[in-house]
XYZ file of C-alpha atoms in Angstrom:
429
model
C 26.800 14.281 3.441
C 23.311 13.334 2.413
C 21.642 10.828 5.220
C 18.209 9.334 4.235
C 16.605 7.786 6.603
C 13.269 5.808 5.999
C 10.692 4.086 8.737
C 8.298 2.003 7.757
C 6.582 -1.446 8.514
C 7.699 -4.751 8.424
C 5.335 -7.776 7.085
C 6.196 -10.855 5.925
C 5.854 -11.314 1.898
C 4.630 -7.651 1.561
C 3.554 -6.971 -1.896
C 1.758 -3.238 -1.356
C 2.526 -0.176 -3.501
C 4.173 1.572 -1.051
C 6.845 -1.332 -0.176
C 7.639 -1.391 -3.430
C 8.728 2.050 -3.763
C 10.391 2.216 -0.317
C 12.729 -0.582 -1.118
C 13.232 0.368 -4.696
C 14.235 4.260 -3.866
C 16.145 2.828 -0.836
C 18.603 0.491 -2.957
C 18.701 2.897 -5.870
C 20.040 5.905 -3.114
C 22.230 3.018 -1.647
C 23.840 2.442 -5.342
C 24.513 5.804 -5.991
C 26.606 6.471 -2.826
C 23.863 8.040 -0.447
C 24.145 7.067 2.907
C 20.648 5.110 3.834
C 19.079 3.667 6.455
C 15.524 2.267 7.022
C 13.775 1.637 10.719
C 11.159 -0.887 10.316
C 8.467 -1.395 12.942
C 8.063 -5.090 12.962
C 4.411 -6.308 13.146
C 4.152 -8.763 17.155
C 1.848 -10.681 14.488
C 4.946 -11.959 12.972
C 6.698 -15.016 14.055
C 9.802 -15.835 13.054
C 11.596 -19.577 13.082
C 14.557 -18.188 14.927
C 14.392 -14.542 16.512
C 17.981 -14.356 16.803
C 18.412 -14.453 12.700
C 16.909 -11.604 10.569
C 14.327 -11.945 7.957
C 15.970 -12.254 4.189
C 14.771 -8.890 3.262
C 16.885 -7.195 6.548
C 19.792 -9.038 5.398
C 19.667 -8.494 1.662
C 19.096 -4.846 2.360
C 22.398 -5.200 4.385
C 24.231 -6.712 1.753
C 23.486 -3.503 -0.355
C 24.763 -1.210 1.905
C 21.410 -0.054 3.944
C 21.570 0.162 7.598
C 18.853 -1.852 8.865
C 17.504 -0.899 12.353
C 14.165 -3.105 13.860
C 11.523 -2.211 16.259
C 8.645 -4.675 17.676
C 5.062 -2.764 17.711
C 4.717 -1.589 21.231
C 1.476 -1.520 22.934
C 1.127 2.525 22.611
C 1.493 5.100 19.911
C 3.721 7.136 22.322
C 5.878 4.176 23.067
C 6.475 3.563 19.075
C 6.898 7.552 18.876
C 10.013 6.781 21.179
C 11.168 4.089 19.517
C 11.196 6.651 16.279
C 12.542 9.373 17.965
C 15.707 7.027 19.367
C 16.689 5.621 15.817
C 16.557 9.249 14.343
C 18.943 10.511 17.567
C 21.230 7.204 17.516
C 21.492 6.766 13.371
C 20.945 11.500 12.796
C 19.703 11.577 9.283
C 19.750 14.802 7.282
C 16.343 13.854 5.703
C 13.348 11.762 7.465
C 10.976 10.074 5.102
C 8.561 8.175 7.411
C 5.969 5.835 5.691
C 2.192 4.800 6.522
C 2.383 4.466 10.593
C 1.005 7.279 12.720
C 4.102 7.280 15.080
C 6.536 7.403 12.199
C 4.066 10.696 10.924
C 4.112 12.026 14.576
C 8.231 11.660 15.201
C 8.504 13.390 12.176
C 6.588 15.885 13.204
C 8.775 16.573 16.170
C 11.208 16.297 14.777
C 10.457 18.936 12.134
C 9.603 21.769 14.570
C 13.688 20.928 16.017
C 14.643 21.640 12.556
C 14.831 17.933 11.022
C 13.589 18.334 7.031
C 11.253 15.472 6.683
C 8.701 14.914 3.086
C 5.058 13.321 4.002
C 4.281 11.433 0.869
C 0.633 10.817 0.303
C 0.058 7.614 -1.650
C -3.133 7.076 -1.807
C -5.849 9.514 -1.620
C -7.948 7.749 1.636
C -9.071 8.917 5.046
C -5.745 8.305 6.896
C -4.038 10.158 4.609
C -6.149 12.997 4.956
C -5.696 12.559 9.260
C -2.039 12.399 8.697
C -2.224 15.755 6.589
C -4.563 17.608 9.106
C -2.410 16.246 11.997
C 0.989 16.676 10.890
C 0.768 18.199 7.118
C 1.431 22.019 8.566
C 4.415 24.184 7.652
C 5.098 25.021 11.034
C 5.863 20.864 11.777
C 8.548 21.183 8.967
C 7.281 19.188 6.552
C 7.532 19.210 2.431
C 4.417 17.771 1.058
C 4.571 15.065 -2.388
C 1.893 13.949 -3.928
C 1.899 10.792 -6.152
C -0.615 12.074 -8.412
C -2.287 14.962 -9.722
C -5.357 14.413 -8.678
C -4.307 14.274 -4.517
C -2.585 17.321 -5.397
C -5.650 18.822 -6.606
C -7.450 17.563 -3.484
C -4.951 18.879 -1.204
C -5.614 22.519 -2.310
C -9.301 22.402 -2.774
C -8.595 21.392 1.130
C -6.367 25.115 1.508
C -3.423 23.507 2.875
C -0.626 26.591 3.993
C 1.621 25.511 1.144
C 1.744 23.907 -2.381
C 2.662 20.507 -2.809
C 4.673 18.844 -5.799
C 3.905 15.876 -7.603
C 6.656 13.000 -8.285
C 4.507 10.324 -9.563
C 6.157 6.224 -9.139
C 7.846 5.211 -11.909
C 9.018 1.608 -13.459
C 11.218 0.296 -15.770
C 10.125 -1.460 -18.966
C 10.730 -4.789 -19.715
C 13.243 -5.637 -22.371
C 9.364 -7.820 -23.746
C 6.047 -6.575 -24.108
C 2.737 -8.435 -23.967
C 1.265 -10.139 -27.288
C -2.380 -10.668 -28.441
C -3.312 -14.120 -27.648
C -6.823 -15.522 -28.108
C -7.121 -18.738 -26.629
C -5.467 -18.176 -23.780
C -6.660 -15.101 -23.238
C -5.128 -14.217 -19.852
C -6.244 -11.779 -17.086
C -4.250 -11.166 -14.103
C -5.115 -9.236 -10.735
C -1.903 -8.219 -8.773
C -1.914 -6.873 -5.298
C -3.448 -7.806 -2.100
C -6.278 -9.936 -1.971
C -8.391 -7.625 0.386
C -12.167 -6.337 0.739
C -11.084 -3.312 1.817
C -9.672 -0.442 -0.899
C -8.910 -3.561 -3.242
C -12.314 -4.690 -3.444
C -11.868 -8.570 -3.521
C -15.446 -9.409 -3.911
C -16.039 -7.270 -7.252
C -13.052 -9.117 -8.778
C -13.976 -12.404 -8.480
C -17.178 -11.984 -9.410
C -15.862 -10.059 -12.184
C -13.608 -12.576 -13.321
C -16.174 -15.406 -12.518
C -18.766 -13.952 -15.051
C -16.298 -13.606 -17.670
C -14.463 -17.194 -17.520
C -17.902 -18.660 -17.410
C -18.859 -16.846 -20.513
C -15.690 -17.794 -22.374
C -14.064 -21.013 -22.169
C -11.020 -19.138 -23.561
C -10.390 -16.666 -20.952
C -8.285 -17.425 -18.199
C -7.850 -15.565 -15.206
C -4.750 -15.233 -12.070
C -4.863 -13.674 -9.178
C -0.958 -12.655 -7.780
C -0.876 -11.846 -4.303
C -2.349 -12.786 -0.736
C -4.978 -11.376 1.775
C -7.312 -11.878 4.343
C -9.987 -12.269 1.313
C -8.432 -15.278 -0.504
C -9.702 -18.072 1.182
C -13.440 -16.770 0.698
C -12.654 -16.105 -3.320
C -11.272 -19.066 -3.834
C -14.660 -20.652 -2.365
C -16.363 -18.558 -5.143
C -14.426 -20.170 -7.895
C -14.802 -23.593 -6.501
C -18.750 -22.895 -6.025
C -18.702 -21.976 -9.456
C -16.850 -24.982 -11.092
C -14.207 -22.562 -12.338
C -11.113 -23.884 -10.666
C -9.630 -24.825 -13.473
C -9.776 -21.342 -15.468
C -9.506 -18.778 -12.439
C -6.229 -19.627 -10.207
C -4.343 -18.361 -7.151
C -0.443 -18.193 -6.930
C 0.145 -16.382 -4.007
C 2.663 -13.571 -3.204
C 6.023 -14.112 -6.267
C 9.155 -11.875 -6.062
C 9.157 -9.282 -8.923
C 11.249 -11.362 -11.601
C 7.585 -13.995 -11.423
C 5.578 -10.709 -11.405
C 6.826 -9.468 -14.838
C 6.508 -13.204 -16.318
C 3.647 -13.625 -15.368
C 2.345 -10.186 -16.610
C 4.137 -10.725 -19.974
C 2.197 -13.663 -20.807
C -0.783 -11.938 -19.876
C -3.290 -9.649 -21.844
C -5.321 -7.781 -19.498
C -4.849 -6.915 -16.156
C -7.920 -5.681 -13.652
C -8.684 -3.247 -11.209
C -11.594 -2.591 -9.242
C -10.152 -0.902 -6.118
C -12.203 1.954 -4.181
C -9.789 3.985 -4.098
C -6.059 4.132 -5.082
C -2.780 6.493 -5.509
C -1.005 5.549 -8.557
C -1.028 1.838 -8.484
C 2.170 0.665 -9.584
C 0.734 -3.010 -10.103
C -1.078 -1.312 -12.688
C 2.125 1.155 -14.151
C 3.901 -2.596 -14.181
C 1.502 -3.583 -15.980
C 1.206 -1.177 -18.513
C 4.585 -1.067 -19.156
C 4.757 -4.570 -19.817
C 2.430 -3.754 -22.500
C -1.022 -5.450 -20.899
C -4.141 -3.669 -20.868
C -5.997 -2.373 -17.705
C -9.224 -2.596 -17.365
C -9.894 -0.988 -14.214
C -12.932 0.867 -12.199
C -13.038 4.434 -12.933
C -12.590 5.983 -9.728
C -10.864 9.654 -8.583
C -7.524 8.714 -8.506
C -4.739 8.480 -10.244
C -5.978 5.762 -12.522
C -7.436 8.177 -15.277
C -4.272 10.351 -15.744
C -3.320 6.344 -16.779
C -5.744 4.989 -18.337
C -8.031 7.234 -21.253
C -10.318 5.412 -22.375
C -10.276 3.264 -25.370
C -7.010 4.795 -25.748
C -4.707 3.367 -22.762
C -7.529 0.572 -21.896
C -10.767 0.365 -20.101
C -12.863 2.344 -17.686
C -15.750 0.658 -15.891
C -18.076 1.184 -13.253
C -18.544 -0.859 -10.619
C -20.887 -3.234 -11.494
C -18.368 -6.850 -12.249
C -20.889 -7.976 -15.493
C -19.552 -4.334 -16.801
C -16.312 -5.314 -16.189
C -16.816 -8.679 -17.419
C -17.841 -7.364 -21.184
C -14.837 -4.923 -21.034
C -12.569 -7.835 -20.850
C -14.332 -9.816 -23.475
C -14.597 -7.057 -25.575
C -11.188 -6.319 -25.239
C -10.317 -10.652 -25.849
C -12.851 -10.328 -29.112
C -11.177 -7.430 -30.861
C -7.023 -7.541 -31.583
C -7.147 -4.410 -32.753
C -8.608 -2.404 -30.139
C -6.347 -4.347 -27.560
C -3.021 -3.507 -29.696
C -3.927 -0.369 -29.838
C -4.106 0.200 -26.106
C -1.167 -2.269 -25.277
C 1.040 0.244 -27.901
C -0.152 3.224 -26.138
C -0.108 2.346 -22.799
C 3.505 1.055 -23.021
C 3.966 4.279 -24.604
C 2.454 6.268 -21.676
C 4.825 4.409 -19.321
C 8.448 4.886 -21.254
C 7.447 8.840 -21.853
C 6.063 9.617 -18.854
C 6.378 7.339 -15.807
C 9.815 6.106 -16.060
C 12.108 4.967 -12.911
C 14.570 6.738 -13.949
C 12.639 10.172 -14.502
C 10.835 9.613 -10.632
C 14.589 8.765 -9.300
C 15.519 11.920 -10.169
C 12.960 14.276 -9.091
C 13.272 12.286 -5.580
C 16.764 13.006 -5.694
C 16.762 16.585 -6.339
C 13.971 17.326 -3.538
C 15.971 14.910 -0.894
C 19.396 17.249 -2.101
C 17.644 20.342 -1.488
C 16.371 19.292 2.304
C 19.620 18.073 2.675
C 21.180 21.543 1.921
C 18.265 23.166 3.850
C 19.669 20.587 7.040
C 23.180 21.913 6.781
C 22.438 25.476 6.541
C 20.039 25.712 9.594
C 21.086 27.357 12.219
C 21.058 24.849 14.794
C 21.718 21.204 15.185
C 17.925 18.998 15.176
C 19.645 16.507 17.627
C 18.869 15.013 20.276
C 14.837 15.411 19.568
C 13.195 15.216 23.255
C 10.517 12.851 23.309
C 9.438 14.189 26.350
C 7.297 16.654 24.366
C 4.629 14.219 22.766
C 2.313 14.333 25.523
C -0.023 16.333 23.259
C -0.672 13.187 21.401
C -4.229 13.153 23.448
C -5.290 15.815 20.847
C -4.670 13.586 17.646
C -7.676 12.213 16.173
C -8.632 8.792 17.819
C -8.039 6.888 14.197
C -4.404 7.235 15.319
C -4.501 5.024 17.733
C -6.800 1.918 16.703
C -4.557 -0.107 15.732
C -3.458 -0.071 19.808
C -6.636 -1.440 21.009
C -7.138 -4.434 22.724
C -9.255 -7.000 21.385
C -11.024 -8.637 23.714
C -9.677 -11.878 25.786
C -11.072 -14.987 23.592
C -12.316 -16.391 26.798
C -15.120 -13.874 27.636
C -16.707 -14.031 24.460
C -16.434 -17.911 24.703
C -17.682 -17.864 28.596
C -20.505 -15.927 27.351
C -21.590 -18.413 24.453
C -21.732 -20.985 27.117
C -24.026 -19.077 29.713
C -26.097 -18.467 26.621
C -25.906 -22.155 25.952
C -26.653 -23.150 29.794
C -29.704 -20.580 30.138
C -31.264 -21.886 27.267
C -30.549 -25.307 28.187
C -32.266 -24.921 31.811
C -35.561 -22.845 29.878
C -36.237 -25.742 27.883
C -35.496 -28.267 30.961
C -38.237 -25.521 32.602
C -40.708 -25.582 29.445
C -40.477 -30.176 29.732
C -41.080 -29.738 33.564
C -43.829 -27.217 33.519
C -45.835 -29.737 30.140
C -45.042 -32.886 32.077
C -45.780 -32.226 36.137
């Protein structure tokens, strides 16, 4: 019997990429009869009203018939690397697909070399992926490489990794609706989390700033939450645009598609990306992207002038690509038609379900045929973690007590204090 077993974080009102396609694989495996379970390492960061009662995403997972197994974040790699090592030898999944943490990667590993089939999926072609591949990406660790998009396929063999990789890009489902032209409103949306880093906060709001204060037809929403919110929303405030440029937060999905359906454009200046599926949501919904042209999956979306916009970037670029695209009907129902289009033939839910389920049969027939039983994995054998790159482990540091930074302000404060004393004393004998 097929046993799919996921790890992955937990954080409250998570809206990333990956998330998305955890839970949406998860409950579609979960429908069709495969047995599912998902460990979640759950962020100490993350209160909760009532520890004794489980977040509504554990229990609605529950209700569908996923096993739901929770971890806090230890204080070590190697003590999370044992915490992933005894949910895979209490819960014994056929297939391992760990997600995003190191010690998920590094159990996996372990695991693999016992004889455990396990997939690394690269989403996103950026630096920890790249560790994750060097550290754990071998043949000999037992794992099947899959690549969200062409282009980190491409980059994985100009790197000469001991084996190909496949490709099973996300897919989405199309909404029964699609996007129409609208003028005045003309509505821009930015989905995703509102971060400096990969998402590149700053170029979007300056992006969007430019172009609401060039048309007083344009209006502009940013979905989603981040550590960069508060200082946009300063921007637009600064810039007496608070009325045209607006913040909703993190919505579940059903506000997500309403909200892109009424919109026109949607925008993307990220540094780097995977295949975002804010953007294949988008598209699909019939809005247009206008979105940095990086390496990345984002051109095998978007051709220019074909699918939507490319821009560099520099946000007054971006700014005339979106008025442009608000000034000319045609040009945006062409791209609206074909980048639905794009979506339905090529990017479909149902078309990624199925290549996910085919590879996760065939490690599952690879599990049953192997000549010995993976279980129990002994985690006495990760000592060698002391050879993994240090990036690994940074999230484990400790930051510094608040009171020695605050002690030293006030010695700073106190020596200063007695020099000037000094400097009176010394003018005024």
């Amino acid at each position: 019997m097929l046993r799919v077993a996921f790890a992955h974080y937990s954080q409250a009102q998570d809206i990333s990429g990956v998330t998305t396609w955890v839970l949406g694989l998860a409950r579609r495996l979960s429908a069709d009869g495969v047995t599912v379970a998902i460990h979640f390492v759950v962020a100490p960061a993350e209160p909760r009203p009532d520890p004794c009662i489980e977040p509504p995403l554990f229990q609605d997972l529950r209700r569908q018939g996923i096993d739901v197994f929770s971890t806090p974040r230890r204080t070590s790699l190697k003590e999370d690397i044992e915490d992933t090592l005894a949910f895979l030898n209490d819960w014994q999944p056929t297939v391992f697909l760990p997600q995003c943490k190191p010690a998920h990667y590094a159990a996996a590993a372990l695991a693999g070399t016992r004889g455990l089939p396990w997939a690394l999926t690269l989403h996103s072609d950026d630096p920890d992926y790249w560790a994750t591949v060097r550290a754990f990406g071998e043949s000999s660790q037992g794992s099947s490489l899959v690549c969200v998009s062409r282009h980190i396929r491409d980059e994985l063999n100009r790197r000469h990794l001991d084996r190909p990789a496949r490709v099973i890009p996300y897919g989405v489902s199309l909404p029964v609706g699609s996007s129409e032209f609208r003028k005045d409103p003309f509505q821009v949306v930015f989905s995703g989390r509102i971060w400096e880093h990969q998402k590149r906060a700053s170029l979007v709001i300056q992006t969007l700033i430019r172009a609401c204060g060039s048309s007083d037809s344009l209006r502009a929403t940013l979905i989603g939450d981040g550590y960069s919110r508060a200082n946009c929303e300063r921007q637009v405030a600064e810039a007496g645009l608070s009325g045209a440029i607006s913040f909703t937060g993190p919505l579940p999905p059903s506000q997500v598609q309403a909200r892109l359906l009424d919109a026109q454009a949607i925008l993307l200046m990220s540094d780097f990306e995977g295949l975002p599926i804010a953007l294949l949501e988008a598209m699909a919904a019939g809005v247009v992207p206008v979105v940095r042209r990086i390496p990345s999956g984002i051109p095998e979306l978007v051709d220019h002038g074909r699918t939507g916009l490319l821009v560099s970037e520099d946000p007054a670029e971006a700014a005339r690509a979106l008025l442009r695209l608000a000034d000319d009907p045609d040009l945006w129902r062409r791209c609206s038609t074909a980048a639905r289009g794009l979506v339905a033939q090529h990017y479909s839910a149902e078309a990624s379900y199925r290549q996910w389920l085919q590879l996760l049969e065939g490690l599952d027939r690879q599990f049953h045929t192997a000549p010995t039983n993976p279980y129990p994995i002994d985690s006495r054998r990760i000592d060698s973690l002391r050879r993994l790159d240090p990036s690994f482990h940074k999230e484990y540091a400790q930051p510094a007590p608040p009171s020695i930074p605050l002690r030293q302000t006030l010695r700073t404060a106190i020596a200063r204090a007695k020099h000037r004393i000094k400097r009176l004393l010394s003018r005024h004998p």
